[in-house]
mmCIF file of C-alpha atoms and ligand atoms in Angstrom:
data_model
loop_
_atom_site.group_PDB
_atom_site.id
_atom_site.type_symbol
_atom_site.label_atom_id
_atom_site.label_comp_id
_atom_site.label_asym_id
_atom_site.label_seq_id
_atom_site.Cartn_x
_atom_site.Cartn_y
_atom_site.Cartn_z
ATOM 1 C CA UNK U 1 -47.489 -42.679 -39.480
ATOM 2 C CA UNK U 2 -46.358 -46.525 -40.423
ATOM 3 C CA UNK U 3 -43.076 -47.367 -39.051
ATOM 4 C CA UNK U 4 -43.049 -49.881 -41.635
ATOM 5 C CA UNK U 5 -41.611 -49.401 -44.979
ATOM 6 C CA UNK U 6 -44.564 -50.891 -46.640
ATOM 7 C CA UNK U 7 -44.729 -51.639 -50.763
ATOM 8 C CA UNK U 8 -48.631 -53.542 -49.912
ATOM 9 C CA UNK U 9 -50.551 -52.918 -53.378
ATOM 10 C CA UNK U 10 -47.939 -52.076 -55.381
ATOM 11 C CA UNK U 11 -46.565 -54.187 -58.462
ATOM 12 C CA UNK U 12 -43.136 -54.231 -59.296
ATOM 13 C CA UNK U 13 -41.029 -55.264 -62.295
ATOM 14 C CA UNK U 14 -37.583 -56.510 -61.691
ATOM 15 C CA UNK U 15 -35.290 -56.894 -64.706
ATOM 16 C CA UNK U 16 -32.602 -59.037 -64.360
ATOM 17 C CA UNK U 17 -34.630 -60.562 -61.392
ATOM 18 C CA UNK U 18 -33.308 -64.327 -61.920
ATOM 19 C CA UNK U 19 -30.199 -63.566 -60.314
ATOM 20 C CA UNK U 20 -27.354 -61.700 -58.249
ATOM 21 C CA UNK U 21 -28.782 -58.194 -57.301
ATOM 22 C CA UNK U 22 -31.945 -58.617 -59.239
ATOM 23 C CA UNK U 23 -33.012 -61.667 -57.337
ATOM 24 C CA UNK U 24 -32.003 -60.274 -54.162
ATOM 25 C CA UNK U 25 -34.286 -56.965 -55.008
ATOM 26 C CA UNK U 26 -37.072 -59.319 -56.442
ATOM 27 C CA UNK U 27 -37.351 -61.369 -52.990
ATOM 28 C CA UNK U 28 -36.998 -57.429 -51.038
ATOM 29 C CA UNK U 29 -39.811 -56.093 -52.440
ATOM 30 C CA UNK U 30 -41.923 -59.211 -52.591
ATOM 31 C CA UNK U 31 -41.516 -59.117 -49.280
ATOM 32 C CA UNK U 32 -42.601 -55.856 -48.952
ATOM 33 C CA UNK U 33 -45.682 -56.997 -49.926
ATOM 34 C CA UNK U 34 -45.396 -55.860 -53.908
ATOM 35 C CA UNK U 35 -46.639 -58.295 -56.388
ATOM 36 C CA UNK U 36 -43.311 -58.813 -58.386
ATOM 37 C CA UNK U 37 -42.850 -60.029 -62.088
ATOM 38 C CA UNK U 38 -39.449 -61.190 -62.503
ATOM 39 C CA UNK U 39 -37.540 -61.011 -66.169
ATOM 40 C CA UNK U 40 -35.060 -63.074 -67.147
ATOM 41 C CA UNK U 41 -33.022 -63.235 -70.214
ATOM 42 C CA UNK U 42 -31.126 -67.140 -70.597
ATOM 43 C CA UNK U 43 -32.440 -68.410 -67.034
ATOM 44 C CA UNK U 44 -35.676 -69.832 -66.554
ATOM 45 C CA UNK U 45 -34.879 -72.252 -64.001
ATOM 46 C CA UNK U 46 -33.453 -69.585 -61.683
ATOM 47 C CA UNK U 47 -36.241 -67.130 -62.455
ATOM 48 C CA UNK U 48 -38.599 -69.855 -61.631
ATOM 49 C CA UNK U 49 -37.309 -70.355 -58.042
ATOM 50 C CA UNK U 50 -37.320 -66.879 -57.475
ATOM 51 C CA UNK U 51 -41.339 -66.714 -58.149
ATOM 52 C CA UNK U 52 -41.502 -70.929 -56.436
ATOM 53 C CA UNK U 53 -39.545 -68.572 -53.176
ATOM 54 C CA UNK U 54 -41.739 -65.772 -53.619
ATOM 55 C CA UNK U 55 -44.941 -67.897 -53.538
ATOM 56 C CA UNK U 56 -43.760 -70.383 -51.025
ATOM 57 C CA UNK U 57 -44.091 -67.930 -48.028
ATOM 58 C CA UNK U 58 -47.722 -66.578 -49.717
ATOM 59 C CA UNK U 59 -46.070 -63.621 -51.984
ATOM 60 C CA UNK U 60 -47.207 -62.811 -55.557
ATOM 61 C CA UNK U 61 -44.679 -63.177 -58.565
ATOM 62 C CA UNK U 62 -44.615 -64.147 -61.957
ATOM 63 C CA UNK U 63 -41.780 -64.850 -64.009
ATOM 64 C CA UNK U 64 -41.376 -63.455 -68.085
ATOM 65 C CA UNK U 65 -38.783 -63.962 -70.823
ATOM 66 C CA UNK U 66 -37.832 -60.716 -72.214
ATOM 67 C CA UNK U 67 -34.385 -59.873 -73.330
ATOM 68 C CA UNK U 68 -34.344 -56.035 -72.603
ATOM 69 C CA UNK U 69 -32.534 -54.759 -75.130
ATOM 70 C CA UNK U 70 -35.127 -55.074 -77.488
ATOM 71 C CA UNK U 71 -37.510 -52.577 -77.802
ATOM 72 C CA UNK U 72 -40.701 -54.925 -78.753
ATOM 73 C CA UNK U 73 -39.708 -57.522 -76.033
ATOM 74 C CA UNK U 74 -39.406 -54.835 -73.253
ATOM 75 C CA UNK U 75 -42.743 -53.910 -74.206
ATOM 76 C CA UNK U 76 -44.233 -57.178 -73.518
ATOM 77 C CA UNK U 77 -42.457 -57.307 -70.592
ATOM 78 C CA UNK U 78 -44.299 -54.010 -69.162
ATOM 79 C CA UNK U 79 -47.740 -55.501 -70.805
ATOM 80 C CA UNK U 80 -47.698 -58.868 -69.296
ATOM 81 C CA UNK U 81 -46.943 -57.196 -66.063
ATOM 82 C CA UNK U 82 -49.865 -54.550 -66.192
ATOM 83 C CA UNK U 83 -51.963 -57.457 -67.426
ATOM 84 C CA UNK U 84 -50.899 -59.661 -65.271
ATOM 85 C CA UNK U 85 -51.186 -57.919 -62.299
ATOM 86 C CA UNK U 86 -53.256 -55.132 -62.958
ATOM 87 C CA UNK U 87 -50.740 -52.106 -62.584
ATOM 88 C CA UNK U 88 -47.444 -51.288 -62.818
ATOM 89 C CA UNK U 89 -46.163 -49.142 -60.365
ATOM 90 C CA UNK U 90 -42.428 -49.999 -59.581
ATOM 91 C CA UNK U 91 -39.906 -50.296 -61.854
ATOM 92 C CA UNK U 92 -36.111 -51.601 -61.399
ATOM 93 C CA UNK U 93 -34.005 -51.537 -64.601
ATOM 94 C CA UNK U 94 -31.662 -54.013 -63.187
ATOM 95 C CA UNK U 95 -30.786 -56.298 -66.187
ATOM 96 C CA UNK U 96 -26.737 -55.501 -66.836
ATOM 97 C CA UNK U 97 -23.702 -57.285 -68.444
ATOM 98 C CA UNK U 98 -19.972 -56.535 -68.588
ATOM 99 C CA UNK U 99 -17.566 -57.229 -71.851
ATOM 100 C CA UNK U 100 -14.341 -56.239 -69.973
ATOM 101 C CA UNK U 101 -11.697 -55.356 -72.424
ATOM 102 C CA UNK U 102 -8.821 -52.288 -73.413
ATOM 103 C CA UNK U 103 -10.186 -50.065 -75.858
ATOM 104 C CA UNK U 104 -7.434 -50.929 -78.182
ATOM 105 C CA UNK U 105 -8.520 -54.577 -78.240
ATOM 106 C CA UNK U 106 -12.190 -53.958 -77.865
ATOM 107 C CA UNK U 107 -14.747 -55.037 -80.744
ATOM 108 C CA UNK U 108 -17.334 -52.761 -81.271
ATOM 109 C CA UNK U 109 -20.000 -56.048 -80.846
ATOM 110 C CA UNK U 110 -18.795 -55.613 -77.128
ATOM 111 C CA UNK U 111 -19.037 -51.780 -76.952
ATOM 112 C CA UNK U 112 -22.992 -52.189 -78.340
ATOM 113 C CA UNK U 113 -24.086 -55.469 -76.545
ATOM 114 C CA UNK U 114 -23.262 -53.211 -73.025
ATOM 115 C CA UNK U 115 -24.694 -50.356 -74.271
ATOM 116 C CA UNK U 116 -27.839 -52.362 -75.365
ATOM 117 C CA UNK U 117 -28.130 -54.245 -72.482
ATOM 118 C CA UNK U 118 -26.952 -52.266 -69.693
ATOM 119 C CA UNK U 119 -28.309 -48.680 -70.942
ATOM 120 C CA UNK U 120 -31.001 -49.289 -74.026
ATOM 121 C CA UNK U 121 -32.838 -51.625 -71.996
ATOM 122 C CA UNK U 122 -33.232 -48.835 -69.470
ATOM 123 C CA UNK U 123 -35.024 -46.816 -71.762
ATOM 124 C CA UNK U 124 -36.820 -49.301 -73.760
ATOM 125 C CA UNK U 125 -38.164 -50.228 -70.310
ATOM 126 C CA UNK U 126 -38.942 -46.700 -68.652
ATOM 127 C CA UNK U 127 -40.529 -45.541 -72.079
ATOM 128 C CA UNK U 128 -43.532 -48.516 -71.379
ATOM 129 C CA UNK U 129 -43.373 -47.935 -67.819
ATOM 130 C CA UNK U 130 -43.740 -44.025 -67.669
ATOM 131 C CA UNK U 131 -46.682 -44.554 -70.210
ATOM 132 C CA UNK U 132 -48.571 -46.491 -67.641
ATOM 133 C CA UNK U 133 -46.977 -44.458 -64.777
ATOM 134 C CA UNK U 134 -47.739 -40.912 -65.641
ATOM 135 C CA UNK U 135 -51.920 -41.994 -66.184
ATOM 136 C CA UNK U 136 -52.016 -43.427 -62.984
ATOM 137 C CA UNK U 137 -49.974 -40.719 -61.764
ATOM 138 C CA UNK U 138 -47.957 -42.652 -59.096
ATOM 139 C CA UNK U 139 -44.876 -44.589 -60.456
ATOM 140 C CA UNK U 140 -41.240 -45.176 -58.467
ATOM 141 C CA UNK U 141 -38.253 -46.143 -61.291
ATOM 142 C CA UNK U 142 -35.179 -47.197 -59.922
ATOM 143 C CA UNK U 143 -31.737 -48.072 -62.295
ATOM 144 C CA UNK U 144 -29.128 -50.071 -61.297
ATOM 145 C CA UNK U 145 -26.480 -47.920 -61.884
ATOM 146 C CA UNK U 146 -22.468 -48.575 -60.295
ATOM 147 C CA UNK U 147 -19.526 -46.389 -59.347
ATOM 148 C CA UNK U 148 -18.199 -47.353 -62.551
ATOM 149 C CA UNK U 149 -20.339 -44.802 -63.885
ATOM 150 C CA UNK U 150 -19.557 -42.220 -61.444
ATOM 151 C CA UNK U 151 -15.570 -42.900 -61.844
ATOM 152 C CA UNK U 152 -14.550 -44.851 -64.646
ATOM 153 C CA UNK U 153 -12.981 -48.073 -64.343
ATOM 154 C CA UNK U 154 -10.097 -49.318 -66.803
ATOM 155 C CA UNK U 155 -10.964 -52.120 -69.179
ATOM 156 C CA UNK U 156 -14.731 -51.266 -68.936
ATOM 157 C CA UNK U 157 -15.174 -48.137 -70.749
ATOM 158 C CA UNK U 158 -18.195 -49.578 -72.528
ATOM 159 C CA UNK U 159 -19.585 -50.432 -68.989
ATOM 160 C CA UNK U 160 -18.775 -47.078 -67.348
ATOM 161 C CA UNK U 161 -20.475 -45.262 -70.611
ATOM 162 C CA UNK U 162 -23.474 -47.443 -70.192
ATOM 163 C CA UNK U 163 -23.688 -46.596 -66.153
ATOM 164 C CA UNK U 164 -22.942 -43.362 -66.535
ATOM 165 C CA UNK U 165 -26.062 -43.005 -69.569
ATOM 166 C CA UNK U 166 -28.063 -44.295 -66.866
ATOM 167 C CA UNK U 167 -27.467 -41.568 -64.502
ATOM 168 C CA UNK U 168 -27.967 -39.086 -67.329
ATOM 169 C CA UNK U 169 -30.931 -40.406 -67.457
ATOM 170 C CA UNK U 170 -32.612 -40.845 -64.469
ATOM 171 C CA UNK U 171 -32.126 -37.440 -63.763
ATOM 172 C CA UNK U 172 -33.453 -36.380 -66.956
ATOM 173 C CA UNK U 173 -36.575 -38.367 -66.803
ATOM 174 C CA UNK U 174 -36.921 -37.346 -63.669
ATOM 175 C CA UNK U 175 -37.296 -33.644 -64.125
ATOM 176 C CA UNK U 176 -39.903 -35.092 -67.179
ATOM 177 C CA UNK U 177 -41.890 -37.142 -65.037
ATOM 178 C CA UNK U 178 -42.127 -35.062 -61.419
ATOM 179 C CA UNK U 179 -45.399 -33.166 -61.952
ATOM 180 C CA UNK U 180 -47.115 -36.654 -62.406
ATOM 181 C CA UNK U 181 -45.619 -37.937 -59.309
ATOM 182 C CA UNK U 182 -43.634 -40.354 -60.622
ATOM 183 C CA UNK U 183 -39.778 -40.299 -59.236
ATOM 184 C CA UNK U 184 -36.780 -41.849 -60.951
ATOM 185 C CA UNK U 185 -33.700 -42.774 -58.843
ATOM 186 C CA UNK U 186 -30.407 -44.739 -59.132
ATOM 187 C CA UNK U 187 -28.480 -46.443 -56.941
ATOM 188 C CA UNK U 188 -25.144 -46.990 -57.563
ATOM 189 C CA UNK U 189 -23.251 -50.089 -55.787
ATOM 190 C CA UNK U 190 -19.978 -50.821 -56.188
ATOM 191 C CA UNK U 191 -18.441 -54.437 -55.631
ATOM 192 C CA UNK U 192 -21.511 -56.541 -54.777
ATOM 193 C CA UNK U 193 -20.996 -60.656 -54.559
ATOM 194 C CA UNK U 194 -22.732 -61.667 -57.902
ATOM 195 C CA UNK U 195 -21.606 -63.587 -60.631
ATOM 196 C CA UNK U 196 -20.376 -60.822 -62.367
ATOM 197 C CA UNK U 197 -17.785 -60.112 -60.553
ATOM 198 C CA UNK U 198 -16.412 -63.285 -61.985
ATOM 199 C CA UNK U 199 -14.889 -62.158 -65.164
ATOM 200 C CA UNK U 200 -12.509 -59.844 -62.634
ATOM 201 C CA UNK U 201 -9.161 -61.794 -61.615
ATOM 202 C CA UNK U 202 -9.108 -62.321 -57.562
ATOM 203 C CA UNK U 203 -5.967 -60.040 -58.180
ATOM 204 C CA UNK U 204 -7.876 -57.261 -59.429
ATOM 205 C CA UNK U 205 -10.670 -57.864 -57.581
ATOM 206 C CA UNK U 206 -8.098 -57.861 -54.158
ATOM 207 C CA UNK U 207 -6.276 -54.364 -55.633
ATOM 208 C CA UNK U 208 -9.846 -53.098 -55.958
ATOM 209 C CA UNK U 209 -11.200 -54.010 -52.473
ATOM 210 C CA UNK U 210 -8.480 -51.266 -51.282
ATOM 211 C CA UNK U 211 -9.835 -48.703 -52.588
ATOM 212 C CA UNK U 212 -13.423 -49.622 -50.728
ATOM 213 C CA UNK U 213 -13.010 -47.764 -47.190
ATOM 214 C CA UNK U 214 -15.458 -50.539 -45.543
ATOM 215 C CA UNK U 215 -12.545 -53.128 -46.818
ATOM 216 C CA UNK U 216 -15.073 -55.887 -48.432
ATOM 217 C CA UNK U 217 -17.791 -56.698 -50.992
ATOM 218 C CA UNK U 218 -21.184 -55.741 -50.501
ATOM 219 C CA UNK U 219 -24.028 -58.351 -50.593
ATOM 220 C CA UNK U 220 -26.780 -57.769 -52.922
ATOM 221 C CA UNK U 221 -29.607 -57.737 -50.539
ATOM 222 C CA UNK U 222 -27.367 -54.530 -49.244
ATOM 223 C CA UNK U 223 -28.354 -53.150 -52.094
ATOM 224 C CA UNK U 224 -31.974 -54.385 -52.459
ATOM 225 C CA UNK U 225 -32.373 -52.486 -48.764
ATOM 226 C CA UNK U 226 -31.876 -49.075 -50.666
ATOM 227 C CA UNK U 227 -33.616 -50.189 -53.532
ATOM 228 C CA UNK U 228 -36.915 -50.840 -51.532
ATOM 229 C CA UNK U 229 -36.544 -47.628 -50.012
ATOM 230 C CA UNK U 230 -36.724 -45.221 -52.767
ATOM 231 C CA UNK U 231 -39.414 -48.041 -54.591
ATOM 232 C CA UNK U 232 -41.530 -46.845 -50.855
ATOM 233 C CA UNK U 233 -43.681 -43.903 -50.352
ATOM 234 C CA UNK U 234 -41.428 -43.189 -47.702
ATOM 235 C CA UNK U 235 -38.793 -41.895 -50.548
ATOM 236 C CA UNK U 236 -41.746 -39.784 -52.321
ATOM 237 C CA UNK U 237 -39.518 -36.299 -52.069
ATOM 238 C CA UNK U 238 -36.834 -37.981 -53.318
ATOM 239 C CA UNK U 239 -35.996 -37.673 -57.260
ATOM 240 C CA UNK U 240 -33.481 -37.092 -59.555
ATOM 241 C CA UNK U 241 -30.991 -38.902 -57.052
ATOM 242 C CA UNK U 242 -27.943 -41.258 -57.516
ATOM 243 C CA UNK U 243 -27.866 -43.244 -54.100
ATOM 244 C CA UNK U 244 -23.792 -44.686 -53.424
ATOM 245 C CA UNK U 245 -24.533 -48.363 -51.795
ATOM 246 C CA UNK U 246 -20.248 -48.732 -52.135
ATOM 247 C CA UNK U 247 -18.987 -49.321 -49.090
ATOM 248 C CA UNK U 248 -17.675 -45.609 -49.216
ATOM 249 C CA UNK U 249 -16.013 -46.324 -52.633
ATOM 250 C CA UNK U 250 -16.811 -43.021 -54.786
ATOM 251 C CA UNK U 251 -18.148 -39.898 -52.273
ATOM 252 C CA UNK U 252 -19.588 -37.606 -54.643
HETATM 253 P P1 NAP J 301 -25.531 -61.017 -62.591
HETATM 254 O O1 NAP J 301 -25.465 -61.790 -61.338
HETATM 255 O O2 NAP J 301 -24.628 -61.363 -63.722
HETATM 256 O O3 NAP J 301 -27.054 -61.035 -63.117
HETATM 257 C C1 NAP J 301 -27.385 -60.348 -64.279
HETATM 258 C C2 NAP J 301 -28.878 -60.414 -64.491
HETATM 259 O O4 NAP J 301 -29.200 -59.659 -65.678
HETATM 260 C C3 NAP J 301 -29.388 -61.830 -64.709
HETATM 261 O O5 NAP J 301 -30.620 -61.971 -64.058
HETATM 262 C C4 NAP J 301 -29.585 -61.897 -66.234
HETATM 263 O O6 NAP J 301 -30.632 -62.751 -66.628
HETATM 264 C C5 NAP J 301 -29.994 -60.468 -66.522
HETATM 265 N N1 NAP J 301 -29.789 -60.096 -67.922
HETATM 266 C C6 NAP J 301 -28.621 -59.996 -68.607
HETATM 267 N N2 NAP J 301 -28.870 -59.633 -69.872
HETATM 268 C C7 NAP J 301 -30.211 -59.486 -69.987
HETATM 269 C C8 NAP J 301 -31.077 -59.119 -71.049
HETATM 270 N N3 NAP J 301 -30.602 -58.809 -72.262
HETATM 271 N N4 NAP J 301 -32.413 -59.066 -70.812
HETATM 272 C C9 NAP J 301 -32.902 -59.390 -69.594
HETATM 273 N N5 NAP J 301 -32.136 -59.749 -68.546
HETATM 274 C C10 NAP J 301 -30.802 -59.790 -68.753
HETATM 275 O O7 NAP J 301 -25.273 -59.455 -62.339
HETATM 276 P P2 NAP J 301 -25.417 -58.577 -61.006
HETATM 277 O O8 NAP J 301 -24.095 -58.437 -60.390
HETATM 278 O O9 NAP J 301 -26.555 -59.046 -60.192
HETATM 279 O O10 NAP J 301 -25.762 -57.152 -61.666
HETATM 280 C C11 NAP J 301 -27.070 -56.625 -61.684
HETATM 281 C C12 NAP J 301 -26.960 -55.142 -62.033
HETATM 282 O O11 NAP J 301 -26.161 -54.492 -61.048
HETATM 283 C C13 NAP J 301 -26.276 -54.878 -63.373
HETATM 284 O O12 NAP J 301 -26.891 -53.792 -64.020
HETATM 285 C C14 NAP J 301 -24.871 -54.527 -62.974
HETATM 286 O O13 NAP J 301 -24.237 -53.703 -63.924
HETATM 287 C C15 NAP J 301 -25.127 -53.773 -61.674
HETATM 288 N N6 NAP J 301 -23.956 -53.701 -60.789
HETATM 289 C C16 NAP J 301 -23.393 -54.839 -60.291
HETATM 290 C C17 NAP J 301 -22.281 -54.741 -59.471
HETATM 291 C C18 NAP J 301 -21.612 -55.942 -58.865
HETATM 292 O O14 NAP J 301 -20.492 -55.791 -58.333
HETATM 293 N N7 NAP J 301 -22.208 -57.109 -58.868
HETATM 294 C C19 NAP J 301 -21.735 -53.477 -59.184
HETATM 295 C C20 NAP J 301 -22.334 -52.349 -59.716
HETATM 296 C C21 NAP J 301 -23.447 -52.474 -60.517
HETATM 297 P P3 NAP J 301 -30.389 -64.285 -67.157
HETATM 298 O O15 NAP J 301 -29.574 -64.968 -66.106
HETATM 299 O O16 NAP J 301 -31.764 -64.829 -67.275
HETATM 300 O O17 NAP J 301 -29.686 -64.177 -68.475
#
């Protein structure tokens, strides 16, 4: 038995990987020991010290332009990766915006490009991934979901939709996907320190730290930690599943 949770011989694909929780679950699993190809959307520079890190301490990474939402470019996101690396055998949709606004005042360009990005993408990405997945029959996919999904947040109804499509999801293409031993799992954080959680006010963001029973932010390799874990073949009974990394935020 390994008391190591070991992801040796595995290739990953990070979306989102350039920054926040993505980079934080890029250098994880890397570290691991998975060969990781990091996506980025409008940062190369980031995405490229991410891979430079990766490298540096004698890890395997490549970096690739995609923007998710669209199907063709996900798809040659999942082909340079197989190509690149010769397998693809984690996936982390990870890759999310916010357009925070009232419904009244939102525009419907705001309501799609969060329901592209955040929930499309996840799709668009699983749909290459499972292809590969389900021949090889061994594949771990992991969504980046939040609690916004689970409990609906004011001023992000676009947001909570798209996080709560991914949970839909996940457990949906998981009961598609078991018999070929491939298992799809969320996790859901709730206030992690990214640049994302710049668009919130520190007054909201103060009111909303209340409501977290551990009283502060979580740190996004907190949530690469349970990320790795259900990407290991430690987690291999484990599908279906919507893991809380929340500081106790939303008990479901
Ligand atoms: P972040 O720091 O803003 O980083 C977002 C990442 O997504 C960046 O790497 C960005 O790439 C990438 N991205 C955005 N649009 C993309 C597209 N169309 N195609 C490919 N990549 C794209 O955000 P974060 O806080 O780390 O969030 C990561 C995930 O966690 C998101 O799904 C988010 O909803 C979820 N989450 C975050 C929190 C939180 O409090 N931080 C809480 C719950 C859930 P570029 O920089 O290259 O554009």
């Amino acid at each position: 038995m390994s008391l190591t949770l070991s992801l040796e011989n595995r290739v990953a694909l990070v979306t989102g990987g350039s920054r926040g929780i993505g980079k934080a679950v890029a250098l994880e699993l890397a570290a691991r020991g998975a060969a990781v190809v990091v996506n980025y959307h409008k940062s190369p520079e980031a995405a490229g010290e991410v891979v430079q890190q990766i490298q540096a301490v004698g890890g395997k990474a490549a970096a690739f332009q995609a923007d998710v939402s669209d199907t063709k470019q996900a798809e040659a996101l999942v082909k340079f990766a197989v190509e690149t690396f010769g397998d693809l055998s984690i996936l982390v949709n990870n890759a999310g915006i916010t357009r925070d606004q009232l419904i009244m005042m939102m525009p419907e360009s705001d309501w799609d490009a969060v329901i592209d990005t955040n929930l499309k993408s996840t799709f668009n990405c699983s749909k290459a991934a499972v292809k590969h997945m389900m021949r090889k029959r061994y594949g771990r996919i992991v969504s980046i979901a939040s609690v916004a999904g689970q409990m609906g947040n004011p001023g992000q109804t676009n947001y909570s939709a798209s996080k709560a499509g991914q949970i839909g999801f996940t457990k949906a293409l998981a009961r598609e996907v078991a018999a070929r031993n491939v298992t799809v799992n969320a996790v859901a954080p709730g206030f992690v320190d990214t640049e994302i959680l710049d668009a919130m006010s520190p007054e909201t963001l103060a009111a909303a730290l209340k409501l977290v029973p551990l009283g502060r932010k979580g740190q996004p390799e907190e949530i690469a930690h349970a990320v790795a874990f259900l990407a290991s073949d430690q987690a291999a009974y484990i599908t279906g599943q919507v893991l809380g990394v929340d500081g106790g935020m939303a008990m479901m």
